[in-house]
Coordinates of C-alpha atoms in Angstrom, one line a residue:
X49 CA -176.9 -13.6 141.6
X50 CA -178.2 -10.2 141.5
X51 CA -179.7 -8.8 138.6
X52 CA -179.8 -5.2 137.7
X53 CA -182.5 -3.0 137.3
X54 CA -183.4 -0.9 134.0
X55 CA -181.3 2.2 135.0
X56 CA -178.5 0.9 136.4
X57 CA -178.2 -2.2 133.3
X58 CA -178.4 0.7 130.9
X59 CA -175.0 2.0 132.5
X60 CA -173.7 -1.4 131.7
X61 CA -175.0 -1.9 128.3
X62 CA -173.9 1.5 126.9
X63 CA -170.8 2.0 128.3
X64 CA -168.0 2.3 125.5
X65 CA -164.3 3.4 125.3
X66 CA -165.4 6.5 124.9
X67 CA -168.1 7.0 127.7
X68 CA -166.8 5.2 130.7
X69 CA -170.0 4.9 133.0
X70 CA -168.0 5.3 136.6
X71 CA -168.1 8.5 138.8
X72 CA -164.9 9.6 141.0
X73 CA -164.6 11.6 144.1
X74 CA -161.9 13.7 145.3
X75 CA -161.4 14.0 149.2
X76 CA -158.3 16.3 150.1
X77 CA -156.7 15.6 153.2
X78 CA -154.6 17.8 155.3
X79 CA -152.7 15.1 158.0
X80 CA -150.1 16.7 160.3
X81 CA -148.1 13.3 159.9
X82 CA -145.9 13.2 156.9
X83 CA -145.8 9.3 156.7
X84 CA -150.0 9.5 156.5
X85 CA -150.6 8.2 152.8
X86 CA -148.0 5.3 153.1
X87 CA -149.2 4.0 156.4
X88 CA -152.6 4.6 155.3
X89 CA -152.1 2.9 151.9
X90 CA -150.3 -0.5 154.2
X91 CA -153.2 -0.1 156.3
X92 CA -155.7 -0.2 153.1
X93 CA -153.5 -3.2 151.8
X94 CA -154.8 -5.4 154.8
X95 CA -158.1 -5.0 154.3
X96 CA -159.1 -8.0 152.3
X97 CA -162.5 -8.5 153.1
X98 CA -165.3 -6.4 151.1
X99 CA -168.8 -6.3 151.5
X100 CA -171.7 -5.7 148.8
X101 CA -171.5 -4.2 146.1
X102 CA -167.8 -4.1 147.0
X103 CA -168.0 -8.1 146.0
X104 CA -169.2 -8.3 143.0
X105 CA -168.2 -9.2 139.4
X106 CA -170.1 -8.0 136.4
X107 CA -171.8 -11.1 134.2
X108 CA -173.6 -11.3 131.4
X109 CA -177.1 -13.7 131.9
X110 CA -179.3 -15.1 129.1
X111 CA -179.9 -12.5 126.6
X112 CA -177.5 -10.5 127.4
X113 CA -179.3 -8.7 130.2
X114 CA -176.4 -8.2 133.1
X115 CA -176.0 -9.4 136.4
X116 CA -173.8 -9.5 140.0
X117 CA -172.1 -12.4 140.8
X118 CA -170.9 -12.5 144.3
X119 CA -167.1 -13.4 145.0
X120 CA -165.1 -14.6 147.7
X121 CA -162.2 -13.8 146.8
X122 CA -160.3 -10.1 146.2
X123 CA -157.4 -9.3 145.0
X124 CA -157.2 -6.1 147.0
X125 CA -154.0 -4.7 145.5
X126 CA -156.0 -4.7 142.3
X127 CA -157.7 -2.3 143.7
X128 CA -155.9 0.2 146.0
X129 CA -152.7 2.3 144.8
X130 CA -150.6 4.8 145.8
X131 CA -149.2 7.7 143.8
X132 CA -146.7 10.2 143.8
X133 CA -147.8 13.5 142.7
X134 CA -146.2 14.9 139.5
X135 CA -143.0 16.8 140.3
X136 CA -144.5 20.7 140.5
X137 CA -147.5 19.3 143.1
X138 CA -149.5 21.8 142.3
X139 CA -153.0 21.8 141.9
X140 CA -153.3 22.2 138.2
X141 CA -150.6 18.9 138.0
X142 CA -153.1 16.8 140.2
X143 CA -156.2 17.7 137.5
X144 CA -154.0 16.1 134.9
X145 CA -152.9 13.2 137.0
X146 CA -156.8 12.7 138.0
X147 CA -158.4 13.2 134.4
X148 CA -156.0 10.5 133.5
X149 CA -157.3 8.3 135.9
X150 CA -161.0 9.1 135.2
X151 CA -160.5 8.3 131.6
X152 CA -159.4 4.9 132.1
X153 CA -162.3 2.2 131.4
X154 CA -162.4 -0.2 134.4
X155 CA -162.0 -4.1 133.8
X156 CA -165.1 -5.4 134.0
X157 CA -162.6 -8.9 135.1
X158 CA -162.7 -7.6 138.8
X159 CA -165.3 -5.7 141.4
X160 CA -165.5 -2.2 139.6
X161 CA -164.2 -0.1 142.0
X162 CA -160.6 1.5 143.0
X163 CA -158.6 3.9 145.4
X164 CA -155.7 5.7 144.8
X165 CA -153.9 7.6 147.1
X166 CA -151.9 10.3 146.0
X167 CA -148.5 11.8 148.3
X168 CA -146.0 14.5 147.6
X169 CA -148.6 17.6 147.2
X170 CA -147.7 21.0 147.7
X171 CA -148.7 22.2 151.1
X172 CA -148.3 18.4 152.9
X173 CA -151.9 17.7 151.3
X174 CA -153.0 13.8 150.7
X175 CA -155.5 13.1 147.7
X176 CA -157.8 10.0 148.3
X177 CA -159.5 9.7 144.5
X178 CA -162.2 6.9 145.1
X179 CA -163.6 5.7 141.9
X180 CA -166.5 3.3 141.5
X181 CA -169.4 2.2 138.4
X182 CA -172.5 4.0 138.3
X183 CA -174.2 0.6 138.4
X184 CA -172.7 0.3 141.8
X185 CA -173.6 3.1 143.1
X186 CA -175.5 6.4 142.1
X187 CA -174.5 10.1 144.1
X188 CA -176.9 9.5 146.7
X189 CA -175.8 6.5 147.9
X190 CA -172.1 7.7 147.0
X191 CA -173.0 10.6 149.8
X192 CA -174.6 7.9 152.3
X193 CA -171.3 6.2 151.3
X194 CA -169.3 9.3 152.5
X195 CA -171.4 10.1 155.7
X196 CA -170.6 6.6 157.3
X197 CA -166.9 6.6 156.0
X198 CA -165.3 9.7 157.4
X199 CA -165.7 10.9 161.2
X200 CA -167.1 13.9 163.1
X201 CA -164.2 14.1 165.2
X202 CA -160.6 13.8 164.7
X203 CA -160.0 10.2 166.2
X204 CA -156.8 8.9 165.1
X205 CA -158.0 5.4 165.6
X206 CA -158.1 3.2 162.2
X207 CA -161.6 2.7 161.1
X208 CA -162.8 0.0 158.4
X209 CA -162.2 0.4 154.7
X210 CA -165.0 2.0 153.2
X211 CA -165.4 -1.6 151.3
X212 CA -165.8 -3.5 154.5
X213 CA -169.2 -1.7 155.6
X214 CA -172.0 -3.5 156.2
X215 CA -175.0 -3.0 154.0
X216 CA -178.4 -3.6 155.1
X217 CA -179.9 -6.6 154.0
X218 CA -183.2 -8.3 154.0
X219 CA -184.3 -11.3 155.1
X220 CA -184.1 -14.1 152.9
X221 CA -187.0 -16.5 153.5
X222 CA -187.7 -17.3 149.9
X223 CA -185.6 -16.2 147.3
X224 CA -187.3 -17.7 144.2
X225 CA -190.3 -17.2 145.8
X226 CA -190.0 -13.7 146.5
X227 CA -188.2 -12.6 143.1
X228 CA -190.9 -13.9 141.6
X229 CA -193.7 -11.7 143.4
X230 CA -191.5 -8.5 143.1
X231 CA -191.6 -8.8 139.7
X232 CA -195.1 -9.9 139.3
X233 CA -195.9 -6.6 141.2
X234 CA -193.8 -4.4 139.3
X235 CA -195.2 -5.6 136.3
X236 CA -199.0 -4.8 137.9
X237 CA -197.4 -1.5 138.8
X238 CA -196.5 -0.7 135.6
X239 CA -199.7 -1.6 133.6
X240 CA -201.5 0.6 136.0
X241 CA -199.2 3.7 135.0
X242 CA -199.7 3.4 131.2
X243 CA -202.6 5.3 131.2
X244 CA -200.9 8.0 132.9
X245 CA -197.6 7.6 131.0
X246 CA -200.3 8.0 127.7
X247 CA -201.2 11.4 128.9
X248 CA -198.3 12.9 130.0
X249 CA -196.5 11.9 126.3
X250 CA -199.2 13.2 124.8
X251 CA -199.2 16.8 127.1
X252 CA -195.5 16.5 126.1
X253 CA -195.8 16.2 122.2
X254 CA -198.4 18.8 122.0
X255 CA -196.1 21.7 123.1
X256 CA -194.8 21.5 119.7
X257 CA -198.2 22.8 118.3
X258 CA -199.4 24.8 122.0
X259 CA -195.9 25.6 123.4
X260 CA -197.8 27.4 126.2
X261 CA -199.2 24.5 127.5
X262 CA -196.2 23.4 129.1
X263 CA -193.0 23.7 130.2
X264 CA -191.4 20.6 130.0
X265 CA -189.0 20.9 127.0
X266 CA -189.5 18.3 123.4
X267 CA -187.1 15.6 123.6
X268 CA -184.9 16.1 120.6
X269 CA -185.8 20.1 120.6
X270 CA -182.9 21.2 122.0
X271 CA -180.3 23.3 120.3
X272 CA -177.0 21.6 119.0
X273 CA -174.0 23.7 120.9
X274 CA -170.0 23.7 121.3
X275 CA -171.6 21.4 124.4
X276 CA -172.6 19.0 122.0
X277 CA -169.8 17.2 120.7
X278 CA -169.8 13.7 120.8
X279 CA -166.7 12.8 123.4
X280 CA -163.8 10.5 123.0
X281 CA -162.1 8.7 126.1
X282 CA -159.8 11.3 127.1
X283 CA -160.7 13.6 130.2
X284 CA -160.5 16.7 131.6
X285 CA -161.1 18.1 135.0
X286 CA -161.5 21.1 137.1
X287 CA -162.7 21.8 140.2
X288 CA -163.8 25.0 142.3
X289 CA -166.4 26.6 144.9
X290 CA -168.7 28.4 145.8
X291 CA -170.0 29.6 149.7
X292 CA -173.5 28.0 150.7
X293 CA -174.2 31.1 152.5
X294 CA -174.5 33.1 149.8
X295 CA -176.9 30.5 148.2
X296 CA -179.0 30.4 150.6
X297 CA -179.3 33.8 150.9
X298 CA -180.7 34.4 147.8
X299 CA -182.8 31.5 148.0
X300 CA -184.5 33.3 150.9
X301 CA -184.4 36.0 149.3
X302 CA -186.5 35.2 146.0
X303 CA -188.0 31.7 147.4
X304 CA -186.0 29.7 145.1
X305 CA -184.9 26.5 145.9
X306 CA -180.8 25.6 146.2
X307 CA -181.2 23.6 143.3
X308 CA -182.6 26.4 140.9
X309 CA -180.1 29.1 142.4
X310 CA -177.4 26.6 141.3
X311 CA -178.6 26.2 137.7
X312 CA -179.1 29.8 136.9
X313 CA -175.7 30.0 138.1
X314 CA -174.2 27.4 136.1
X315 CA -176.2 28.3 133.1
X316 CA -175.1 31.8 133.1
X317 CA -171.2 31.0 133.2
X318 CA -172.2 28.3 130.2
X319 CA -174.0 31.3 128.2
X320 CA -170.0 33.1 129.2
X321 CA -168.2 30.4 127.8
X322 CA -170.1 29.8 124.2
X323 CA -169.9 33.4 123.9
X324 CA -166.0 33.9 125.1
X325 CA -166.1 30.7 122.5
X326 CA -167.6 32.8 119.5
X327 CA -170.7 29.8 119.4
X328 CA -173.7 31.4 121.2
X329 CA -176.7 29.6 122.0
X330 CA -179.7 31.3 120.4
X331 CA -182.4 28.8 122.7
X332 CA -182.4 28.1 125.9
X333 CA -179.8 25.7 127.1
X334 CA -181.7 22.2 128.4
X335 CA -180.2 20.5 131.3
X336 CA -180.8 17.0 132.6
X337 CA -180.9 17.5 136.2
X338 CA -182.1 14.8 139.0
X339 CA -185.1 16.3 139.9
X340 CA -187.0 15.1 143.8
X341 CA -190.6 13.5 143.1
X342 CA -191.4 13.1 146.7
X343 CA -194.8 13.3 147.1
X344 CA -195.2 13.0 151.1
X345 CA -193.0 15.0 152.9
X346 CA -192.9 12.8 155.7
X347 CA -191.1 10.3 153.9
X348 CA -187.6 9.8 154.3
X349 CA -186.6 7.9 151.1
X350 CA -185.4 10.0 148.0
X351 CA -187.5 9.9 145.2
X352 CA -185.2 11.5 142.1
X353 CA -185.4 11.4 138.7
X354 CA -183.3 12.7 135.6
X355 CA -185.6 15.6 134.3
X356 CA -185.1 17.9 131.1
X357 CA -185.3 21.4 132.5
X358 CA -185.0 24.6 130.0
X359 CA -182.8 27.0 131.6
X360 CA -182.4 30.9 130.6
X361 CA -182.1 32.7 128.0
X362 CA -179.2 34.0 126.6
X363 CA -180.4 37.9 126.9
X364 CA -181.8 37.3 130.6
X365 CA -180.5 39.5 133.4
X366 CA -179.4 37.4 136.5
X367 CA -182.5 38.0 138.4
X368 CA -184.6 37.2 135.4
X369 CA -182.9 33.8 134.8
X370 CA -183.3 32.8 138.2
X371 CA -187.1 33.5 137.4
X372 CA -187.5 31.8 134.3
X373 CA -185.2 29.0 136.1
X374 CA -188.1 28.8 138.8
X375 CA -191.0 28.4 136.6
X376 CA -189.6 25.7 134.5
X377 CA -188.3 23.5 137.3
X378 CA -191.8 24.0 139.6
X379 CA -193.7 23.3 136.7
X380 CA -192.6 20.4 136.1
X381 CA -192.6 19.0 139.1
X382 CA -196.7 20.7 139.4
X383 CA -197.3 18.6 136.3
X384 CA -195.2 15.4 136.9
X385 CA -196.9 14.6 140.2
X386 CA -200.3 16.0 138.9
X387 CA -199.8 12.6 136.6
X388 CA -197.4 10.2 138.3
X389 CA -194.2 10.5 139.6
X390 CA -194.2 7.0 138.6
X391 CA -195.4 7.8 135.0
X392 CA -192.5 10.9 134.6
X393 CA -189.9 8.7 136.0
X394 CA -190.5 6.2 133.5
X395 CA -190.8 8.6 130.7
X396 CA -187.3 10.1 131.9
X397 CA -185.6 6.8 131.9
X398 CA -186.9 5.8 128.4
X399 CA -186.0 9.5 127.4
X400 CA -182.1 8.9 128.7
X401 CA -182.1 5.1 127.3
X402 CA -182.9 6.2 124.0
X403 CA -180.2 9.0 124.1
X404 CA -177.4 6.1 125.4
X405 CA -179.3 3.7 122.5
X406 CA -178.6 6.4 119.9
X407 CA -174.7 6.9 121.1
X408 CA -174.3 3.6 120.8
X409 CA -175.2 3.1 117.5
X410 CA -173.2 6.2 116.7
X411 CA -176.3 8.4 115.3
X412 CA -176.0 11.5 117.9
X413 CA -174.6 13.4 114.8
X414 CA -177.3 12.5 112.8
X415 CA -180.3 13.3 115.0
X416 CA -181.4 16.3 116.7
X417 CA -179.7 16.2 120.4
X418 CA -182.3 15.5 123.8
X419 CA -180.4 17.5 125.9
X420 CA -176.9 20.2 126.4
X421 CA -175.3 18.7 129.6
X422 CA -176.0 16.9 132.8
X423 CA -176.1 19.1 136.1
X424 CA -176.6 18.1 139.1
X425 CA -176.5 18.6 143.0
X426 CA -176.0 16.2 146.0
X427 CA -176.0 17.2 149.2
X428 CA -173.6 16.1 152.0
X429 CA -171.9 16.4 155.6
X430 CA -172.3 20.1 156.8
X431 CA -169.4 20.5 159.1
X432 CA -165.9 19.0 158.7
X433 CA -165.2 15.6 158.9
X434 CA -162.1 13.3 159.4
X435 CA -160.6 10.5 157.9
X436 CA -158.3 7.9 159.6
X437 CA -157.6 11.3 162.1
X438 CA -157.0 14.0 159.1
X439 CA -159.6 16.7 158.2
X440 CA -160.8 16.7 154.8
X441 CA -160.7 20.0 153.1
X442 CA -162.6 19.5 150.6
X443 CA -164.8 16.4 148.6
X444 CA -165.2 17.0 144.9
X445 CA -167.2 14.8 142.5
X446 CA -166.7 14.0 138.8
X447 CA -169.0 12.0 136.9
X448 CA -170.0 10.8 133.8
X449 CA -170.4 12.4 130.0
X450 CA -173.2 10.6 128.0
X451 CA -173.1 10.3 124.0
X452 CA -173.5 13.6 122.3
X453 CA -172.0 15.4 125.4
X454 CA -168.9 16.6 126.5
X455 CA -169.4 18.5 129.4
X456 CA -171.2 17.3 133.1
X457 CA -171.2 19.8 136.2
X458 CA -171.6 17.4 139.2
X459 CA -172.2 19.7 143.0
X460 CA -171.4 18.6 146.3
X461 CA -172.1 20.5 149.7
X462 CA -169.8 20.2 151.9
X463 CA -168.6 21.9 155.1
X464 CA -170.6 24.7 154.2
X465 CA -169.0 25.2 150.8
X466 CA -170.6 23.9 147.4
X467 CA -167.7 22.2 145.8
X468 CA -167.8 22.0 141.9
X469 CA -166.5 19.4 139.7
X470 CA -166.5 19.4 136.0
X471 CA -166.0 16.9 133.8
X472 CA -165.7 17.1 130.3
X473 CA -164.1 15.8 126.8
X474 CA -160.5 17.1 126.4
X475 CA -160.4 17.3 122.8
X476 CA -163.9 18.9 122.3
X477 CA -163.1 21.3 125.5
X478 CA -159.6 21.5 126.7
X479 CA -159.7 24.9 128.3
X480 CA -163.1 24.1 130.5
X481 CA -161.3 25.4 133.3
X482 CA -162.5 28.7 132.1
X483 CA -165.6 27.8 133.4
X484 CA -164.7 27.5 137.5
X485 CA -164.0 31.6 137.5
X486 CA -167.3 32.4 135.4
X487 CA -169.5 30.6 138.0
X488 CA -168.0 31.9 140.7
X489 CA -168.8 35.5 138.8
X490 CA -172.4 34.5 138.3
X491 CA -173.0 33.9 141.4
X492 CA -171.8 37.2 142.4
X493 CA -173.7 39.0 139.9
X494 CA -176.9 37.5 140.8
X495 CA -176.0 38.7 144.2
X496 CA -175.5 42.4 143.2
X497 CA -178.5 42.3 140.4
X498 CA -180.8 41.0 143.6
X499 CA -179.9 43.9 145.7
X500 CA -180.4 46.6 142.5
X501 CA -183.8 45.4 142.2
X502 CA -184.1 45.5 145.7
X503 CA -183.1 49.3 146.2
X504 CA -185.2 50.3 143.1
X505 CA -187.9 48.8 144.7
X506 CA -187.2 50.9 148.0
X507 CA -186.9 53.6 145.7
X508 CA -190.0 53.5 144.1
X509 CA -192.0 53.1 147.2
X510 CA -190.2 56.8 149.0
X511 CA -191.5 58.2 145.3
X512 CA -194.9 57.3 146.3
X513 CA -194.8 58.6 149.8
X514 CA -193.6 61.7 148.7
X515 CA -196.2 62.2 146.3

């Protein structure tokens, strides 16, 4: 028996017909064999052995608080399908095929976790849609996931299921005996932070009366928008992408980090759409974005936790977003470290708990709203990789949409392309496809604002030498 911790037990507790808690990613596959997803599916069928958290059931303990059970047995064609693709095999017929697959609540009854492999794709492509709970497994170790499935090289030789890795796992000398100290020392841990915790709500709730003294936006300050629609279970998907070069050009350019050139990005094309939609925002759109507390840099373990992050204004020129964009997210981090990363961490997951407590009751259209959307960025593989001998053109994720929310922007890196997949509420935002085109723009007008600022610059400074 494994029980879960706060985070991941609230993506058990809250889930509802209506906000499914699982996250999907979409590997495309170009094979040169015609037969590939049928002997691959045979091949996937044979695979009955699955390691952690591959194994586990959902239960419900004393009190309701959740917990793994381990079990021997797996019923794997409960778990891996194959699928023709609707009869056009276009692109825009696999999104529909795909948001009806991510809209489908998973059955709690078995391991929560599936495969579907989907043939008969314009072009000879294969799609391998992997779908798993976000108690299982959170993007970063869904992208450590991906880094030991798929290969470097095109070996054709058959390699295990991605169910049947080995996880690490730690010595187990005394079980009771060494729950029972981890929790005694968490419980130490946390006393200490209180005091910390204490100042960093109070630095927060006193923005409202010195809104210079911070940064880090109100919870339950933020502006209702179209965004903000509370979702039902049907889905809709798009994907696009956008070149990591020109990213990281402009992040050497202006000293911005990936992740803050990617949300002035997104945050302009969102400012596009509310307008195009006749329901602009008049504040600044706030974002909850996973945000890296690492305090050494030496350490190799990721630190992240979901932060509230103002974005730009509405008016703002690309190069001024960006700016704005940069201030926010570095304060933050200046003023969550300052405290505790332990203390903000804490404050962010009681922040997100309350917002899945008030969806759950069903009073997000009662009470101001903590945030717009969820966007956020996970790195992976940076040259092509292979699967069972095929090379993967692209690996697009799709996540989850919390209560009051309809729309989530989920990044992945890949192959030196950012790969975009949004996910959003059908009814509330059936034509979010909209959005994939915009971004791209954005990006490019950043690009072409950057070098106008640039060349005025060089202008200016051949005024002064002339003079």
């Amino acid at each position: 028996m494994a029980r879960l911790s706060l985070i991941d037990a609230s993506f058990v507790l809250f889930e509802s017909a209506h906000t499914p808690m699982h996250v999907g990613g979409l590997f495309m596959l170009e094979p040169d064999d015609r037969n590939f997803a049928t002997e691959l599916f045979q091949h996937l069928l044979q695979c009955h052995i699955a390691n952690p958290p591959f194994n586990r059931i959902l239960k419900v303990g004393a009190g309701g608080w959740p917990y793994w059970k381990t079990t021997s047995s797996l019923n794997i064609e409960q778990h891996v399908f194959l699928h023709q693709a609707p009869q056009q095999g276009d692109e825009l017929a696999l999104q529909r095929m795909l948001a009806q697959l991510h809209s489908q609540l998973m059955d709690r009854r078995k391991p929560l976790w599936e495969c579907h492999i989907v043939e008969g794709i314009k072009g000879g492509q294969v799609a391998l849609y992997i779908k798993i709970h976000h108690a299982c497994a959170d993007g970063m170790k869904l992208s450590a996931m991906v880094d030991q499935l798929l290969s470097e090289v095109p070996d054709t030789n058959i390699s295990p299921a991605f169910w049947q890795f080995n996880s690490p796992r730690r010595a187990r000398q005394n079980n009771t005996l060494k729950q029972a100290y981890d929790f005694g020392s968490a419980l130490y841990h946390q006393i200490v932070e209180l005091p910390n915790l204490a100042k960093l709500t109070g630095k927060l709730f006193s923005r409202a009366f010195y809104p210079t003294i911070s940064r880090m936006p109100i919870p339950f300050t933020a502006e209702k928008t179209f965004f903000n629609q509370r979702p039902i279970n049907d889905r809709v998907i798009a994907q696009g992408s956008l070149p990591i070069s020109s990213i990281k050009r402009i992040s050497k350019f202006t000293g911005a980090s990936v992740n803050e050139v990617v949300l002035a990005v997104c945050d302009a094309a969102l400012h596009q759409y509310l307008i195009d939609h006749k329901r602009p925002s008049d504040k600044p759109l706030v974002a909850i974005m996973p945000v890296n507390m690492k305090v050494d840099a030496n350490d190799k373990d990721n630190h992240f936790s979901p932060a509230l992050i103002e974005l730009g204004k509405r008016q703002n020129q690309p190069t001024e977003r960006l700016k704005e964009i940069m201030i926010s997210s570095r304060q933050i981090k200046h003023e969550a470290k300052a405290f505790s990363p332990t203390a903000f961490m804490n404050l962010s997951v009681a922040t997100n708990a309350l917002m899945l407590l008030i969806g759950k009751l069903k009073l997000d259209n009662r009470l101001p709203t903590i945030s717009n959307l969820v966007i956020s960025n996970v790195p992976g593989p940076r040259e092509t990789r292979y699967l069972f001998g095929a090379p993967i053109r692209s690996i697009t994720p799709y996540s989850v949409l919390l209560p009051d929310q309809s729309l989530n922007i989920t990044l992945f890196s890949y192959d030196q392309m950012l790969h975009v997949g949004i996910t959003a509420c059908e009814r509330a935002l059936g034509d979010i496809e909209l959005l994939v085109p915009y971004i791209s723009k954005a990006l490019t007008a950043l690009e072409l604002d950057l070098l106008s600022v640039t060349l005025e610059k060089v202008e200016a400074q051949l005024e002064q030498q002339r003079h």
